[in-house]
PDB file of C-alpha atoms in Angstrom:
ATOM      1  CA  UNK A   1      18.538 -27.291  -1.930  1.00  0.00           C
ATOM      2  CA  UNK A   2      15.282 -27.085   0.124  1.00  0.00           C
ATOM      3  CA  UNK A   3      12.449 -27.536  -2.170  1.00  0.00           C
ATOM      4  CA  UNK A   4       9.274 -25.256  -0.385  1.00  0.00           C
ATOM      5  CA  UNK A   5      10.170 -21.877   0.515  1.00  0.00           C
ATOM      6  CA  UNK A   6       7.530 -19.816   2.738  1.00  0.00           C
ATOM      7  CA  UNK A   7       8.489 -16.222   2.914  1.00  0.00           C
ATOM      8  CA  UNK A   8       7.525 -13.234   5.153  1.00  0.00           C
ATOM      9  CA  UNK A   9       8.128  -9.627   4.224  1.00  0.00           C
ATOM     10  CA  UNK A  10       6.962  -7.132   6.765  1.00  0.00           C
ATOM     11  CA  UNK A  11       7.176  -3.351   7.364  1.00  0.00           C
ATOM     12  CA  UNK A  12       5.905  -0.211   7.039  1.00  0.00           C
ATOM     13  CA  UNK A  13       3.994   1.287   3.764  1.00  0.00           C
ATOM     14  CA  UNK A  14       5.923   2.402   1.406  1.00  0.00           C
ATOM     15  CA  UNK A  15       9.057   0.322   1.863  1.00  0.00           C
ATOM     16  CA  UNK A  16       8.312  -1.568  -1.546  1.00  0.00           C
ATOM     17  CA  UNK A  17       7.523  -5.194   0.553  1.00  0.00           C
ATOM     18  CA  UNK A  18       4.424  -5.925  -1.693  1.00  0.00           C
ATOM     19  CA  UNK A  19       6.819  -5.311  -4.742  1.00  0.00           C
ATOM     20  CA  UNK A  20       9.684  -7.226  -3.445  1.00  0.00           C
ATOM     21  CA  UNK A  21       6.966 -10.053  -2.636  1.00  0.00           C
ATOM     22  CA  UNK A  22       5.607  -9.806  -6.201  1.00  0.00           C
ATOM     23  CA  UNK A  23       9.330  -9.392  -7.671  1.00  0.00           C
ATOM     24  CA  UNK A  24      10.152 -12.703  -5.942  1.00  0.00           C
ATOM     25  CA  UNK A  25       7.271 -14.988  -6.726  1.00  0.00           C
ATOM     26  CA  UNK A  26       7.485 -14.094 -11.037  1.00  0.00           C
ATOM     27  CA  UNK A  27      11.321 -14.818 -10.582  1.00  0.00           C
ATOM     28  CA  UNK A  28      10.487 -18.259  -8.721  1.00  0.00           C
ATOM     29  CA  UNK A  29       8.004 -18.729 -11.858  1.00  0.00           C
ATOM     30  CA  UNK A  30      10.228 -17.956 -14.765  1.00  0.00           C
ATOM     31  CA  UNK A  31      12.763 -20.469 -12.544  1.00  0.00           C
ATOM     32  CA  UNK A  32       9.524 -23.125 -13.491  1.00  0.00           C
ATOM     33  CA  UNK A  33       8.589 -23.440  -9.851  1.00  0.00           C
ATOM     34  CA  UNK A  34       5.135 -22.185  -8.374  1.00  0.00           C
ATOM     35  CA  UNK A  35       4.744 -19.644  -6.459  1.00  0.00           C
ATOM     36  CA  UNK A  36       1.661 -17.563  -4.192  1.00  0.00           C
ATOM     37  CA  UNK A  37       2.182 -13.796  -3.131  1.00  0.00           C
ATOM     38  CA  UNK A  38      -0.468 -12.384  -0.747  1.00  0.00           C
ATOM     39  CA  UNK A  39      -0.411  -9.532   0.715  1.00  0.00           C
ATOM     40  CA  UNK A  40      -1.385  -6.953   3.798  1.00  0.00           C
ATOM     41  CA  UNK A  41      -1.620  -3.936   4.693  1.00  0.00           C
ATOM     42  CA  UNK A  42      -3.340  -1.243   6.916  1.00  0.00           C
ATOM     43  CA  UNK A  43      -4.970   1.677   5.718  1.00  0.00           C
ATOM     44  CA  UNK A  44      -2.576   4.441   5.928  1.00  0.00           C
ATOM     45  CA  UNK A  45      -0.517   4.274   2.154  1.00  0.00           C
ATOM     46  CA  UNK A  46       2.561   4.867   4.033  1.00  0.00           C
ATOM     47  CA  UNK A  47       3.735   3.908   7.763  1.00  0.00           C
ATOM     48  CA  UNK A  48       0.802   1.588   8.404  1.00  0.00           C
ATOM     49  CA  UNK A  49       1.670  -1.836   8.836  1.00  0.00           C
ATOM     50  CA  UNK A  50       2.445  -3.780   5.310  1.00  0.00           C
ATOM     51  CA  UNK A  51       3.222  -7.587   4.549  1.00  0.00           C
ATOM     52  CA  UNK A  52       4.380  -9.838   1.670  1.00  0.00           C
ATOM     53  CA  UNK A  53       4.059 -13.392   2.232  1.00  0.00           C
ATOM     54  CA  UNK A  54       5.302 -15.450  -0.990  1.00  0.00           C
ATOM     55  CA  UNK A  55       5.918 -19.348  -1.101  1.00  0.00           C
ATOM     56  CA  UNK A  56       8.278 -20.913  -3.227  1.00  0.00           C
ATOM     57  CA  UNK A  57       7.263 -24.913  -3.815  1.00  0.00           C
ATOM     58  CA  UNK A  58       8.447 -27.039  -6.686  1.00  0.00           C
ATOM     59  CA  UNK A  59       5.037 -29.190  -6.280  1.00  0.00           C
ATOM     60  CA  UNK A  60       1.030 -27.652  -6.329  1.00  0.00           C
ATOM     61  CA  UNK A  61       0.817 -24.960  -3.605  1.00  0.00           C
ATOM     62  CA  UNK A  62      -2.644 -25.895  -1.660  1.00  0.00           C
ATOM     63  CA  UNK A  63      -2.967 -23.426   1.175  1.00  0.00           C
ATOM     64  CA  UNK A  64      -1.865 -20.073   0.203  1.00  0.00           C
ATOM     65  CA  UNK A  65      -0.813 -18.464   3.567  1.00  0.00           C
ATOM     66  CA  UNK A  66       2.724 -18.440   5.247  1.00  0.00           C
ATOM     67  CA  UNK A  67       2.200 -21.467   8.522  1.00  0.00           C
ATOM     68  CA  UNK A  68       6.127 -21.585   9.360  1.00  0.00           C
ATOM     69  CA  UNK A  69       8.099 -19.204   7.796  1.00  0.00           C
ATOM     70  CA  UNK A  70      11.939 -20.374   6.197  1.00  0.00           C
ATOM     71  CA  UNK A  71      12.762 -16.612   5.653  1.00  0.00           C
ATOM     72  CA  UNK A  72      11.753 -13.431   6.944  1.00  0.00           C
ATOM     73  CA  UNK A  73      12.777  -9.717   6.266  1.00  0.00           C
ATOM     74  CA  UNK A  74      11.863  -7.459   9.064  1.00  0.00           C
ATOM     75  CA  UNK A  75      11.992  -3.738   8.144  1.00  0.00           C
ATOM     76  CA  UNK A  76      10.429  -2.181  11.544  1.00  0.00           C
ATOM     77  CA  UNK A  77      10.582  -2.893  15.300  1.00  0.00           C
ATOM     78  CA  UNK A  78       7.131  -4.019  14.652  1.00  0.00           C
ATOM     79  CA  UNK A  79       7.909  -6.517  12.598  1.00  0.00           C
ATOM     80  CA  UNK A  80      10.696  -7.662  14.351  1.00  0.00           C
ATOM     81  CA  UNK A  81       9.415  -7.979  17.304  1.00  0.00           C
ATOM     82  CA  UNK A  82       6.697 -10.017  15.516  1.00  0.00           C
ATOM     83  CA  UNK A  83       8.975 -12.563  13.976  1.00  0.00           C
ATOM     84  CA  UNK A  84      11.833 -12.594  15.577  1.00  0.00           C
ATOM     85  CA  UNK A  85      11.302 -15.210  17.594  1.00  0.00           C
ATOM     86  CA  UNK A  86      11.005 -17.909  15.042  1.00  0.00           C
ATOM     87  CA  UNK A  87      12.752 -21.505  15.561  1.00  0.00           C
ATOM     88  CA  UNK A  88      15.846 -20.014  15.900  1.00  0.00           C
ATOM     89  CA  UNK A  89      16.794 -21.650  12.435  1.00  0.00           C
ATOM     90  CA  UNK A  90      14.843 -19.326  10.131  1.00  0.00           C
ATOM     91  CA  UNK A  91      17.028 -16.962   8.796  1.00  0.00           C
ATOM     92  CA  UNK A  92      15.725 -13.326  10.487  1.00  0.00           C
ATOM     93  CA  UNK A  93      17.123 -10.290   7.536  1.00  0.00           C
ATOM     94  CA  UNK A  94      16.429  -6.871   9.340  1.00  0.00           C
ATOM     95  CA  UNK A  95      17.562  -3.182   8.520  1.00  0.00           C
ATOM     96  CA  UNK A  96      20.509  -2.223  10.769  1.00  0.00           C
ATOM     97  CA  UNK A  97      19.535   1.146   9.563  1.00  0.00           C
ATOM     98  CA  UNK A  98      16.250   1.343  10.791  1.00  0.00           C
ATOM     99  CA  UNK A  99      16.384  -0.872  13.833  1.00  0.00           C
ATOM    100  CA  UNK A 100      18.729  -1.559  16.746  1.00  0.00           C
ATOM    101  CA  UNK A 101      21.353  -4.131  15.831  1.00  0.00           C
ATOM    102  CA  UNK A 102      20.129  -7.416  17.715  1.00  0.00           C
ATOM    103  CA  UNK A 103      22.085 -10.447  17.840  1.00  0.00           C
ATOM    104  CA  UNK A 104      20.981 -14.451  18.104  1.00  0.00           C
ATOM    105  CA  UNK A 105      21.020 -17.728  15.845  1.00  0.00           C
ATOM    106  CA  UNK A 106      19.861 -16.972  12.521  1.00  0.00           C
ATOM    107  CA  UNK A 107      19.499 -13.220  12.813  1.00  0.00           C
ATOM    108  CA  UNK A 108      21.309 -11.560   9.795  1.00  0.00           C
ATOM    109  CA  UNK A 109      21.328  -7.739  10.361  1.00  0.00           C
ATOM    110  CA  UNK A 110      22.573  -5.616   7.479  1.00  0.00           C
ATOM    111  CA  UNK A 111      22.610  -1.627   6.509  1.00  0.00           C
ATOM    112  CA  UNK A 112      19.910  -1.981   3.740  1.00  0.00           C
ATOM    113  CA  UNK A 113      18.832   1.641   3.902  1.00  0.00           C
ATOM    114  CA  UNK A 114      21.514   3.243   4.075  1.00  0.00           C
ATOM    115  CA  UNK A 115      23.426   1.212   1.103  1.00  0.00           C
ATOM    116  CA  UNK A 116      20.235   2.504  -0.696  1.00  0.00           C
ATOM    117  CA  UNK A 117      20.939   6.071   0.358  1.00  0.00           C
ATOM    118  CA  UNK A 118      24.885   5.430  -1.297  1.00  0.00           C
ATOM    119  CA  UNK A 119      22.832   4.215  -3.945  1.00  0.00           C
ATOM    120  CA  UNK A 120      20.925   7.664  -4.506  1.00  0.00           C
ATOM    121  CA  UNK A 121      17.636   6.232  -3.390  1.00  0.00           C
ATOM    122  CA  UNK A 122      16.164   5.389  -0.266  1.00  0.00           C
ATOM    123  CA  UNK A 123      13.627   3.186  -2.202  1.00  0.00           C
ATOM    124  CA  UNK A 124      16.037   0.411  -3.091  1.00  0.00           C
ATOM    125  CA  UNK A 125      16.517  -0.809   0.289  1.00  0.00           C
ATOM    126  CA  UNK A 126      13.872  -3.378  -0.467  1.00  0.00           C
ATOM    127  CA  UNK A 127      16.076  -4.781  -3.585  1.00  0.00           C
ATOM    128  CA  UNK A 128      19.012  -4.862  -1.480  1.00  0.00           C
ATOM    129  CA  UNK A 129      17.375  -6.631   1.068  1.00  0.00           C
ATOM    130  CA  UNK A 130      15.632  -9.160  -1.535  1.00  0.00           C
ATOM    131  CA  UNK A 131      19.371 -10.267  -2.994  1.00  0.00           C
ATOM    132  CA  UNK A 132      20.898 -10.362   0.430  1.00  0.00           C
ATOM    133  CA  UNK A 133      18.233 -12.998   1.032  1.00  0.00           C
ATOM    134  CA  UNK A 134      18.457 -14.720  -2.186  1.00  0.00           C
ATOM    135  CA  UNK A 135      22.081 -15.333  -2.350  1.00  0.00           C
ATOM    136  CA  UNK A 136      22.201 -16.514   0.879  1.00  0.00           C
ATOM    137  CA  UNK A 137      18.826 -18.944   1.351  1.00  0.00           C
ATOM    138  CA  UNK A 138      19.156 -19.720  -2.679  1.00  0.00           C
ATOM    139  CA  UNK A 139      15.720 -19.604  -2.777  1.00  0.00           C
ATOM    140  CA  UNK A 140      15.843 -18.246  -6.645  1.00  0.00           C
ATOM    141  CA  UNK A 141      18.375 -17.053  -8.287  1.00  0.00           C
ATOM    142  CA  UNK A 142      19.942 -13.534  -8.151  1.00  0.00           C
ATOM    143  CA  UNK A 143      20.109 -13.760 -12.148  1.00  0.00           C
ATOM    144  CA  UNK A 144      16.029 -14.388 -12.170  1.00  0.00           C
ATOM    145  CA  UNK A 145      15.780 -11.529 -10.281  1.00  0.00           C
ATOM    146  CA  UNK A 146      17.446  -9.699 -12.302  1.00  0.00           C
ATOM    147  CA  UNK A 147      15.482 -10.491 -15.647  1.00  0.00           C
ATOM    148  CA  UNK A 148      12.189  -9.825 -13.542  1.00  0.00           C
ATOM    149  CA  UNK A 149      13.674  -5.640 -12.758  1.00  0.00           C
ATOM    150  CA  UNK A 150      14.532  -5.714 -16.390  1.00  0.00           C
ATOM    151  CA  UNK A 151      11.183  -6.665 -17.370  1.00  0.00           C
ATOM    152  CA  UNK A 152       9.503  -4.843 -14.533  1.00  0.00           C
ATOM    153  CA  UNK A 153      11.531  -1.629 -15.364  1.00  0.00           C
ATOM    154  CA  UNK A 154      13.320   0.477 -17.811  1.00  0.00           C
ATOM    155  CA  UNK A 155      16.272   2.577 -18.775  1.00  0.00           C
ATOM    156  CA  UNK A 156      17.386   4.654 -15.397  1.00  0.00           C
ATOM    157  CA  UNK A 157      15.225   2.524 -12.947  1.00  0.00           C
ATOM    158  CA  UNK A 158      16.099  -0.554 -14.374  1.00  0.00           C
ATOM    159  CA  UNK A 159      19.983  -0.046 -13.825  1.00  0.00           C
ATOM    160  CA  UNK A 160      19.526   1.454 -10.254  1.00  0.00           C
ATOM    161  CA  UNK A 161      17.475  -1.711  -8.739  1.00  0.00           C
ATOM    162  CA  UNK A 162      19.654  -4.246 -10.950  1.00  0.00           C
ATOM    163  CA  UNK A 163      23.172  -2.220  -8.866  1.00  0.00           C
ATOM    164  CA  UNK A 164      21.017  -2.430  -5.800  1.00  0.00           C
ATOM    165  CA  UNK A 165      19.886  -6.340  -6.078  1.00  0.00           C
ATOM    166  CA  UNK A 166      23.880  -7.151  -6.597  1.00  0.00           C
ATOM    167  CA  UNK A 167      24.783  -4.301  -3.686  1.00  0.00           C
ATOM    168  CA  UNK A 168      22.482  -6.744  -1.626  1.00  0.00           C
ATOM    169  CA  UNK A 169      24.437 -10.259  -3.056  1.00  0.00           C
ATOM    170  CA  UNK A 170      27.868  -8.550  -2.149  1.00  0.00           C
ATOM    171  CA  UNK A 171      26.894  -7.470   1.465  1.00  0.00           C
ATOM    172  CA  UNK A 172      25.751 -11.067   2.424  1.00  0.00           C
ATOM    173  CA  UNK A 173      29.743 -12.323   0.534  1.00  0.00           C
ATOM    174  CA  UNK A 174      31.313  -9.936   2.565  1.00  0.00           C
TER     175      UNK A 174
END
């Protein structure tokens, strides 16, 4: 298992990225390995540009900015077109939903929104998309994600992000 992890989660506002960034590094924690989320985002609350970047290291994290990422999620053309071209190793998640299906090494397209929409909310796309990528990088655990949405949420919301993480593991076993 690789032991650094440096992850890039780009969009638009209001596609939960920040979240999912914060979600990620406090399961990587309770897993006992550090972790740094930053994050950006334009002006505009929703549609502007947004970005999660969150490394995963098992020793002291010293610079606290994505250099090469090992995982991206792309959840607009922008985006895409923005990280797409990678090493052609890094695995590439986008939204085949939102964006035209694309294909190439390493680029792992999958119906995130509208799973979310079977779900009964568009706003899940972002979990679905977060336990695609875990269970297939294994860069934490689907389980520690899980116990962070339990502790992050409650009752209703709780259940309906917990379906959608595992909705994201079963896509990528598929």
């Amino acid at each position: 298992m690789k032991e650094k992890f440096e992850v890039i989660m780009a969009g638009s506002g209001g596609q939960g990225l920040i979240m999912s960034g914060i979600i990620l590094a406090e399961a990587a924690i309770l897993e006992g390995k550090n972790a740094v989320q930053t994050q950006s985002y334009g002006i505009a609350s929703r549609g502007g540009f947004s970005q999660s970047e969150v490394i995963i290291s098992g020793e002291e994290i010293i610079f606290q900015q994505v250099q090469q990422p090992d995982v991206v999620l792309a959840l607009t053309e922008q985006a895409m077109e923005m990280y797409s071209c990678t090493d052609g190793k890094t695995p590439v998640f986008y939204d085949t939903t939102l964006l035209k299906t694309v294909t190439g090494d390493s680029l792992y397209g999958y119906p995130f929104t509208a799973m979310a929409n079977n779900l009964g909310h568009t706003g899940t796309a972002n979990i679905i998309a977060l336990g695609a990528m875990a269970a297939l990088t294994g860069m934490v655990k689907v389980e520690s994600l899980a116990t962070v949405l339990n502790r992050r949420f409650s009752g209703k919301t709780a259940d309906l992000n917990i379906r959608a993480l595992y909705t994201g593991v079963e896509l990528v076993e598929k």
